[in-house]
């Protein structure tokens, strides 16, 4: 029999700070681009009309991982009682022996890596003098995008904007981040900032061409599956384009609509890993509008799991234990 540690939602968040999430996720992008970390394509399993499941494996270093995660948009309004939209498990194994090492709450892992990549992309692609940030969509992932951007050094000069159809949710996040530097505002207020992260469900267009302005950097985090989009096709095609991985982004990300319309080709889109390794340039001039399409990669989840296991081994966090 094997004793298997289980890290709950709270334990994962206690194990990995925003700064650690950013550092580990940045390293994962670099290692993946160099071919040191590998992952097959994400597999979608539709469960109509409720949502979908996603299976996401990855291998890196001495660890192998499988994330089994869901997106069920109707969960929060279930008549039997609310449930999170995103739920699942991360199973981590020893890549040398296949021995199971731990189970982690996938919701927390996803929140941390989503927030981390927003900060990483901003640092790589925004103007060097960018400071003011906005987050459109202040749910779980939007909140972690804001926290990680702060951890990366953004937002310290004030004038930061939070937008959400639930004003109380946006206000609570503003109070947490610092009411002197953060305020609840409109989409028009948001695009006046230097870095804008969209973290909406991706079921309706939030930004169009007329709302963009020179020098802006955009993180598009909500379109994580086929049929989703947060910007119009014309707005996407007008930007300098970057993505986490072309294969996913072109078939189930913010870029998909523009690709299918023939307005964006592969050679117009740069992988973030290539920018981070110095193999490709990022922003080309202060007037460019840069757009990063994040669809969520298994190597990012592996990065967070690696950090969480290190914290567990060092005694910085406690786990539940189940016996197999």
Short mmCIF file of C-alpha atoms in Angstrom, two decimals:
data_model
loop_
_atom_site.label_atom_id
_atom_site.label_comp_id
_atom_site.label_asym_id
_atom_site.label_seq_id
_atom_site.Cartn_x
_atom_site.Cartn_y
_atom_site.Cartn_z
CA UNK A 1 0.00 0.00 0.00
CA UNK A 2 1.12 3.54 -0.80
CA UNK A 3 0.51 6.65 1.28
CA UNK A 4 -0.35 9.49 -1.08
CA UNK A 5 -0.29 13.15 0.04
CA UNK A 6 -3.24 15.26 -1.05
CA UNK A 7 -2.94 19.04 -1.24
CA UNK A 8 -6.29 20.81 -0.92
CA UNK A 9 -7.21 24.11 -2.56
CA UNK A 10 -6.00 26.09 0.46
CA UNK A 11 -2.85 23.98 0.82
CA UNK A 12 -1.80 24.60 -2.80
CA UNK A 13 -2.26 28.34 -2.39
CA UNK A 14 -0.32 28.26 0.88
CA UNK A 15 2.48 26.25 -0.74
CA UNK A 16 3.11 28.49 -3.77
CA UNK A 17 3.37 32.27 -3.50
CA UNK A 18 2.62 34.50 -6.52
CA UNK A 19 6.35 35.19 -6.87
CA UNK A 20 7.13 31.45 -6.89
CA UNK A 21 4.31 30.78 -9.35
CA UNK A 22 5.73 33.39 -11.72
CA UNK A 23 9.30 32.12 -11.46
CA UNK A 24 8.37 28.46 -11.95
CA UNK A 25 5.95 29.17 -14.79
CA UNK A 26 8.50 31.34 -16.60
CA UNK A 27 11.05 28.53 -16.34
CA UNK A 28 8.48 26.04 -17.67
CA UNK A 29 7.95 28.14 -20.80
CA UNK A 30 11.69 28.30 -21.39
CA UNK A 31 12.19 24.57 -20.85
CA UNK A 32 9.24 23.70 -23.07
CA UNK A 33 10.51 25.93 -25.87
CA UNK A 34 13.91 24.26 -25.64
CA UNK A 35 12.29 20.82 -25.84
CA UNK A 36 13.23 19.82 -22.28
CA UNK A 37 9.60 19.67 -21.06
CA UNK A 38 6.99 18.00 -23.25
CA UNK A 39 3.22 17.70 -23.45
CA UNK A 40 0.68 16.20 -25.87
CA UNK A 41 -2.22 18.32 -27.02
CA UNK A 42 -5.03 19.04 -24.58
CA UNK A 43 -7.95 16.62 -24.95
CA UNK A 44 -11.52 17.94 -24.64
CA UNK A 45 -14.40 15.70 -23.59
CA UNK A 46 -17.72 17.45 -24.10
CA UNK A 47 -20.51 16.89 -21.57
CA UNK A 48 -23.45 18.65 -23.23
CA UNK A 49 -25.22 20.76 -22.27
CA UNK A 50 -23.30 21.24 -19.03
CA UNK A 51 -19.70 21.92 -20.07
CA UNK A 52 -16.53 20.02 -20.84
CA UNK A 53 -13.71 18.04 -19.26
CA UNK A 54 -10.07 18.48 -20.24
CA UNK A 55 -7.20 16.00 -19.88
CA UNK A 56 -3.76 17.64 -19.82
CA UNK A 57 -0.57 15.55 -19.41
CA UNK A 58 3.00 16.87 -19.20
CA UNK A 59 6.50 15.58 -18.52
CA UNK A 60 9.41 17.60 -17.16
CA UNK A 61 12.46 16.85 -15.06
CA UNK A 62 11.74 13.87 -12.84
CA UNK A 63 7.98 14.43 -12.79
CA UNK A 64 5.03 13.46 -14.95
CA UNK A 65 1.60 14.99 -14.45
CA UNK A 66 -2.00 14.63 -15.57
CA UNK A 67 -4.53 17.37 -14.92
CA UNK A 68 -8.21 16.37 -15.13
CA UNK A 69 -10.10 19.66 -15.12
CA UNK A 70 -13.58 20.86 -16.04
CA UNK A 71 -15.36 23.98 -17.20
CA UNK A 72 -19.06 23.87 -16.32
CA UNK A 73 -20.37 27.47 -16.66
CA UNK A 74 -23.76 26.68 -15.11
CA UNK A 75 -22.35 25.33 -11.86
CA UNK A 76 -22.58 28.57 -9.83
CA UNK A 77 -26.34 28.79 -10.50
CA UNK A 78 -27.30 25.15 -9.96
CA UNK A 79 -30.72 24.88 -8.24
CA UNK A 80 -29.34 22.17 -5.94
CA UNK A 81 -26.65 24.58 -4.74
CA UNK A 82 -23.72 26.45 -6.28
CA UNK A 83 -20.51 24.74 -7.34
CA UNK A 84 -17.32 26.24 -8.82
CA UNK A 85 -17.18 26.54 -12.61
CA UNK A 86 -13.74 24.92 -12.61
CA UNK A 87 -12.97 21.75 -10.63
CA UNK A 88 -10.60 18.83 -10.94
CA UNK A 89 -7.47 17.02 -9.82
CA UNK A 90 -3.78 17.04 -10.66
CA UNK A 91 -2.02 13.68 -10.35
CA UNK A 92 1.78 13.86 -10.11
CA UNK A 93 4.00 10.80 -10.65
CA UNK A 94 7.69 10.02 -10.59
CA UNK A 95 8.78 10.08 -14.24
CA UNK A 96 11.50 7.49 -13.54
CA UNK A 97 9.39 4.82 -11.84
CA UNK A 98 5.75 5.89 -12.51
CA UNK A 99 5.10 5.90 -8.74
CA UNK A 100 2.23 8.25 -7.81
CA UNK A 101 3.60 11.09 -5.67
CA UNK A 102 0.70 13.42 -4.88
CA UNK A 103 -2.77 14.66 -5.73
CA UNK A 104 -3.39 18.41 -5.93
CA UNK A 105 -6.54 20.49 -6.23
CA UNK A 106 -6.61 21.54 -9.88
CA UNK A 107 -8.68 24.66 -9.28
CA UNK A 108 -5.91 26.25 -7.21
CA UNK A 109 -3.18 25.09 -9.61
CA UNK A 110 -5.07 26.61 -12.55
CA UNK A 111 -5.65 29.91 -10.75
CA UNK A 112 -1.96 30.27 -9.88
CA UNK A 113 -0.63 29.48 -13.35
CA UNK A 114 -3.24 31.68 -15.02
CA UNK A 115 -2.25 34.61 -12.86
CA UNK A 116 1.43 33.88 -13.31
CA UNK A 117 1.31 33.86 -17.10
CA UNK A 118 -0.49 37.22 -17.12
CA UNK A 119 2.45 38.73 -15.23
CA UNK A 120 5.06 36.94 -17.37
CA UNK A 121 3.48 38.06 -20.64
CA UNK A 122 3.14 41.63 -19.39
CA UNK A 123 6.81 41.80 -18.42
CA UNK A 124 7.86 40.34 -21.78
CA UNK A 125 5.52 42.31 -24.06
CA UNK A 126 4.30 45.52 -22.40
CA UNK A 127 6.10 48.83 -22.76
CA UNK A 128 9.11 49.09 -20.43
CA UNK A 129 7.48 52.05 -18.65
CA UNK A 130 4.09 50.31 -18.27
CA UNK A 131 2.73 50.56 -14.74
CA UNK A 132 -1.06 50.95 -14.56
CA UNK A 133 -3.02 47.71 -14.96
CA UNK A 134 -6.64 46.74 -15.41
CA UNK A 135 -8.42 43.43 -15.00
CA UNK A 136 -11.75 42.83 -16.73
CA UNK A 137 -13.45 39.91 -14.99
CA UNK A 138 -12.68 39.66 -11.26
CA UNK A 139 -13.59 36.06 -10.53
CA UNK A 140 -11.07 33.52 -9.26
CA UNK A 141 -8.68 33.73 -12.21
CA UNK A 142 -9.02 37.48 -12.60
CA UNK A 143 -8.18 37.97 -8.95
CA UNK A 144 -5.02 35.88 -9.29
CA UNK A 145 -4.05 37.75 -12.45
CA UNK A 146 -4.24 40.97 -10.44
CA UNK A 147 -2.28 39.50 -7.51
CA UNK A 148 0.46 38.18 -9.78
CA UNK A 149 0.74 41.45 -11.69
CA UNK A 150 1.24 43.19 -8.35
CA UNK A 151 3.85 40.59 -7.39
CA UNK A 152 5.65 41.32 -10.67
CA UNK A 153 5.84 45.01 -9.74
CA UNK A 154 2.89 46.49 -11.62
CA UNK A 155 0.24 48.80 -10.21
CA UNK A 156 2.35 50.56 -7.60
CA UNK A 157 1.68 54.07 -8.87
CA UNK A 158 -2.10 53.82 -8.58
CA UNK A 159 -4.76 54.39 -11.20
CA UNK A 160 -5.48 50.68 -11.59
CA UNK A 161 -8.95 49.53 -12.67
CA UNK A 162 -11.11 46.49 -11.94
CA UNK A 163 -14.19 45.74 -14.05
CA UNK A 164 -16.85 43.15 -13.29
CA UNK A 165 -20.64 42.97 -13.75
CA UNK A 166 -20.75 42.24 -10.01
CA UNK A 167 -19.58 45.51 -8.41
CA UNK A 168 -19.30 43.92 -4.98
CA UNK A 169 -16.81 41.35 -6.30
CA UNK A 170 -14.69 44.03 -7.94
CA UNK A 171 -14.86 46.22 -4.84
CA UNK A 172 -13.75 43.39 -2.56
CA UNK A 173 -10.72 42.76 -4.77
CA UNK A 174 -9.92 46.48 -4.88
CA UNK A 175 -10.06 46.62 -1.08
CA UNK A 176 -7.70 43.64 -0.88
CA UNK A 177 -5.19 45.09 -3.35
CA UNK A 178 -5.33 48.58 -1.89
CA UNK A 179 -8.24 51.00 -2.30
CA UNK A 180 -5.87 53.95 -2.76
CA UNK A 181 -4.38 52.40 -5.89
CA UNK A 182 -7.28 50.36 -7.25
CA UNK A 183 -10.81 51.35 -8.18
CA UNK A 184 -13.88 49.82 -9.74
CA UNK A 185 -14.42 51.24 -13.21
CA UNK A 186 -15.73 50.71 -16.72
CA UNK A 187 -14.24 49.07 -19.79
CA UNK A 188 -13.43 52.55 -21.10
CA UNK A 189 -11.50 53.21 -17.88
CA UNK A 190 -9.71 49.89 -18.22
CA UNK A 191 -8.33 50.49 -21.71
CA UNK A 192 -6.81 53.72 -20.43
CA UNK A 193 -4.32 51.60 -18.46
CA UNK A 194 -1.05 50.22 -19.79
CA UNK A 195 -1.76 46.50 -19.30
CA UNK A 196 -5.27 45.04 -19.60
CA UNK A 197 -6.06 41.44 -18.70
CA UNK A 198 -9.38 40.04 -19.88
CA UNK A 199 -10.56 37.11 -17.77
CA UNK A 200 -14.20 36.75 -18.80
CA UNK A 201 -16.09 33.55 -19.74
CA UNK A 202 -15.38 34.28 -23.41
CA UNK A 203 -19.01 34.07 -24.44
CA UNK A 204 -19.35 37.68 -25.61
CA UNK A 205 -17.11 40.31 -27.20
CA UNK A 206 -15.63 42.76 -24.70
CA UNK A 207 -13.23 44.81 -26.87
CA UNK A 208 -13.46 45.92 -30.49
CA UNK A 209 -11.05 47.83 -32.74
CA UNK A 210 -12.38 51.21 -31.68
CA UNK A 211 -11.56 50.59 -28.01
CA UNK A 212 -7.85 49.91 -28.57
CA UNK A 213 -5.18 52.58 -28.28
CA UNK A 214 -1.47 52.72 -29.21
CA UNK A 215 0.96 51.27 -26.69
CA UNK A 216 -1.53 48.96 -25.00
CA UNK A 217 -0.70 45.41 -23.93
CA UNK A 218 -3.53 42.88 -23.72
CA UNK A 219 -3.63 39.54 -21.94
CA UNK A 220 -6.52 37.46 -23.28
CA UNK A 221 -7.13 34.74 -20.69
CA UNK A 222 -10.80 33.83 -21.04
CA UNK A 223 -11.01 32.12 -24.44
CA UNK A 224 -9.75 28.70 -23.40
CA UNK A 225 -11.77 26.48 -25.71
CA UNK A 226 -13.47 26.29 -29.12
CA UNK A 227 -16.14 28.90 -29.75
CA UNK A 228 -14.94 31.34 -27.10
CA UNK A 229 -13.70 34.89 -27.72
CA UNK A 230 -13.29 38.15 -25.77
CA UNK A 231 -12.34 40.42 -28.70
CA UNK A 232 -13.70 40.91 -32.21
CA UNK A 233 -11.84 39.24 -35.06
CA UNK A 234 -10.87 42.62 -36.50
CA UNK A 235 -9.47 43.79 -33.18
CA UNK A 236 -7.40 40.62 -32.81
CA UNK A 237 -6.01 40.91 -36.35
CA UNK A 238 -4.99 44.53 -35.76
CA UNK A 239 -2.58 43.64 -32.93
CA UNK A 240 0.97 42.32 -32.71
CA UNK A 241 0.19 38.72 -31.79
CA UNK A 242 1.72 36.30 -29.28
CA UNK A 243 0.43 33.06 -27.77
CA UNK A 244 1.33 30.33 -25.30
CA UNK A 245 1.23 27.63 -28.00
CA UNK A 246 0.12 27.95 -31.60
CA UNK A 247 -1.51 24.50 -31.82
CA UNK A 248 -3.93 25.29 -29.00
CA UNK A 249 -4.42 28.99 -29.68
CA UNK A 250 -5.23 28.50 -33.37
CA UNK A 251 -7.92 25.88 -32.65
CA UNK A 252 -9.37 26.86 -29.27
CA UNK A 253 -8.15 30.31 -28.24
CA UNK A 254 -8.62 34.00 -28.90
CA UNK A 255 -6.79 33.68 -32.23
CA UNK A 256 -9.09 30.98 -33.59
CA UNK A 257 -11.72 33.23 -35.17
CA UNK A 258 -9.14 35.37 -36.97
CA UNK A 259 -7.25 32.25 -38.14
CA UNK A 260 -10.42 30.64 -39.49
CA UNK A 261 -11.34 33.90 -41.25
CA UNK A 262 -7.95 33.93 -43.00
CA UNK A 263 -6.93 37.17 -41.28
CA UNK A 264 -4.09 35.68 -39.20
CA UNK A 265 -1.42 33.22 -40.34
CA UNK A 266 1.10 31.21 -38.34
CA UNK A 267 4.00 33.47 -39.29
CA UNK A 268 2.20 36.45 -37.76
CA UNK A 269 2.09 34.89 -34.27
CA UNK A 270 5.07 34.49 -31.92
CA UNK A 271 5.21 31.92 -29.14
CA UNK A 272 5.88 33.45 -25.72
CA UNK A 273 8.60 30.86 -25.10
CA UNK A 274 10.57 32.19 -28.06
CA UNK A 275 10.44 35.70 -26.60
CA UNK A 276 11.50 34.50 -23.15
CA UNK A 277 14.53 32.64 -24.58
CA UNK A 278 15.55 35.62 -26.71
CA UNK A 279 14.97 33.74 -29.97
CA UNK A 280 12.26 36.15 -31.11
CA UNK A 281 11.57 39.82 -30.42
CA UNK A 282 8.67 40.92 -28.31
CA UNK A 283 7.18 44.38 -28.64
CA UNK A 284 8.29 46.26 -31.76
CA UNK A 285 8.03 49.89 -30.72
CA UNK A 286 6.09 51.83 -28.13
CA UNK A 287 3.04 52.41 -30.35
CA UNK A 288 2.29 48.73 -31.01
CA UNK A 289 -0.73 47.06 -29.44
CA UNK A 290 0.49 43.67 -28.23
CA UNK A 291 -1.90 40.78 -27.59
CA UNK A 292 -1.05 37.59 -25.72
CA UNK A 293 -3.48 34.70 -26.20
CA UNK A 294 -3.35 32.35 -23.22
CA UNK A 295 -5.10 29.01 -23.65
CA UNK A 296 -3.44 27.28 -20.66
CA UNK A 297 -0.66 24.71 -21.03
CA UNK A 298 -0.05 21.53 -19.09
CA UNK A 299 3.59 22.53 -18.62
CA UNK A 300 2.35 25.53 -16.63
CA UNK A 301 0.37 23.22 -14.35
CA UNK A 302 3.44 21.03 -13.96
CA UNK A 303 5.41 24.11 -12.93
CA UNK A 304 2.98 24.88 -10.11
CA UNK A 305 2.83 21.24 -9.06
CA UNK A 306 6.65 21.14 -8.93
CA UNK A 307 6.70 24.18 -6.66
CA UNK A 308 3.97 22.73 -4.42
CA UNK A 309 5.79 19.41 -4.03
CA UNK A 310 8.99 21.25 -3.11
CA UNK A 311 7.10 23.12 -0.38
CA UNK A 312 5.65 19.85 0.88
CA UNK A 313 9.05 18.15 1.04
CA UNK A 314 10.54 21.14 2.84
CA UNK A 315 7.78 21.09 5.45
CA UNK A 316 6.35 24.50 4.48
CA UNK A 317 2.86 23.08 3.97
CA UNK A 318 0.86 20.20 5.39
CA UNK A 319 -1.01 17.61 3.31
CA UNK A 320 -3.78 15.16 3.95
CA UNK A 321 -2.78 11.54 3.34
CA UNK A 322 -4.75 8.77 1.67
CA UNK A 323 -3.65 5.14 1.46
CA UNK A 324 -3.96 3.40 -1.88
#
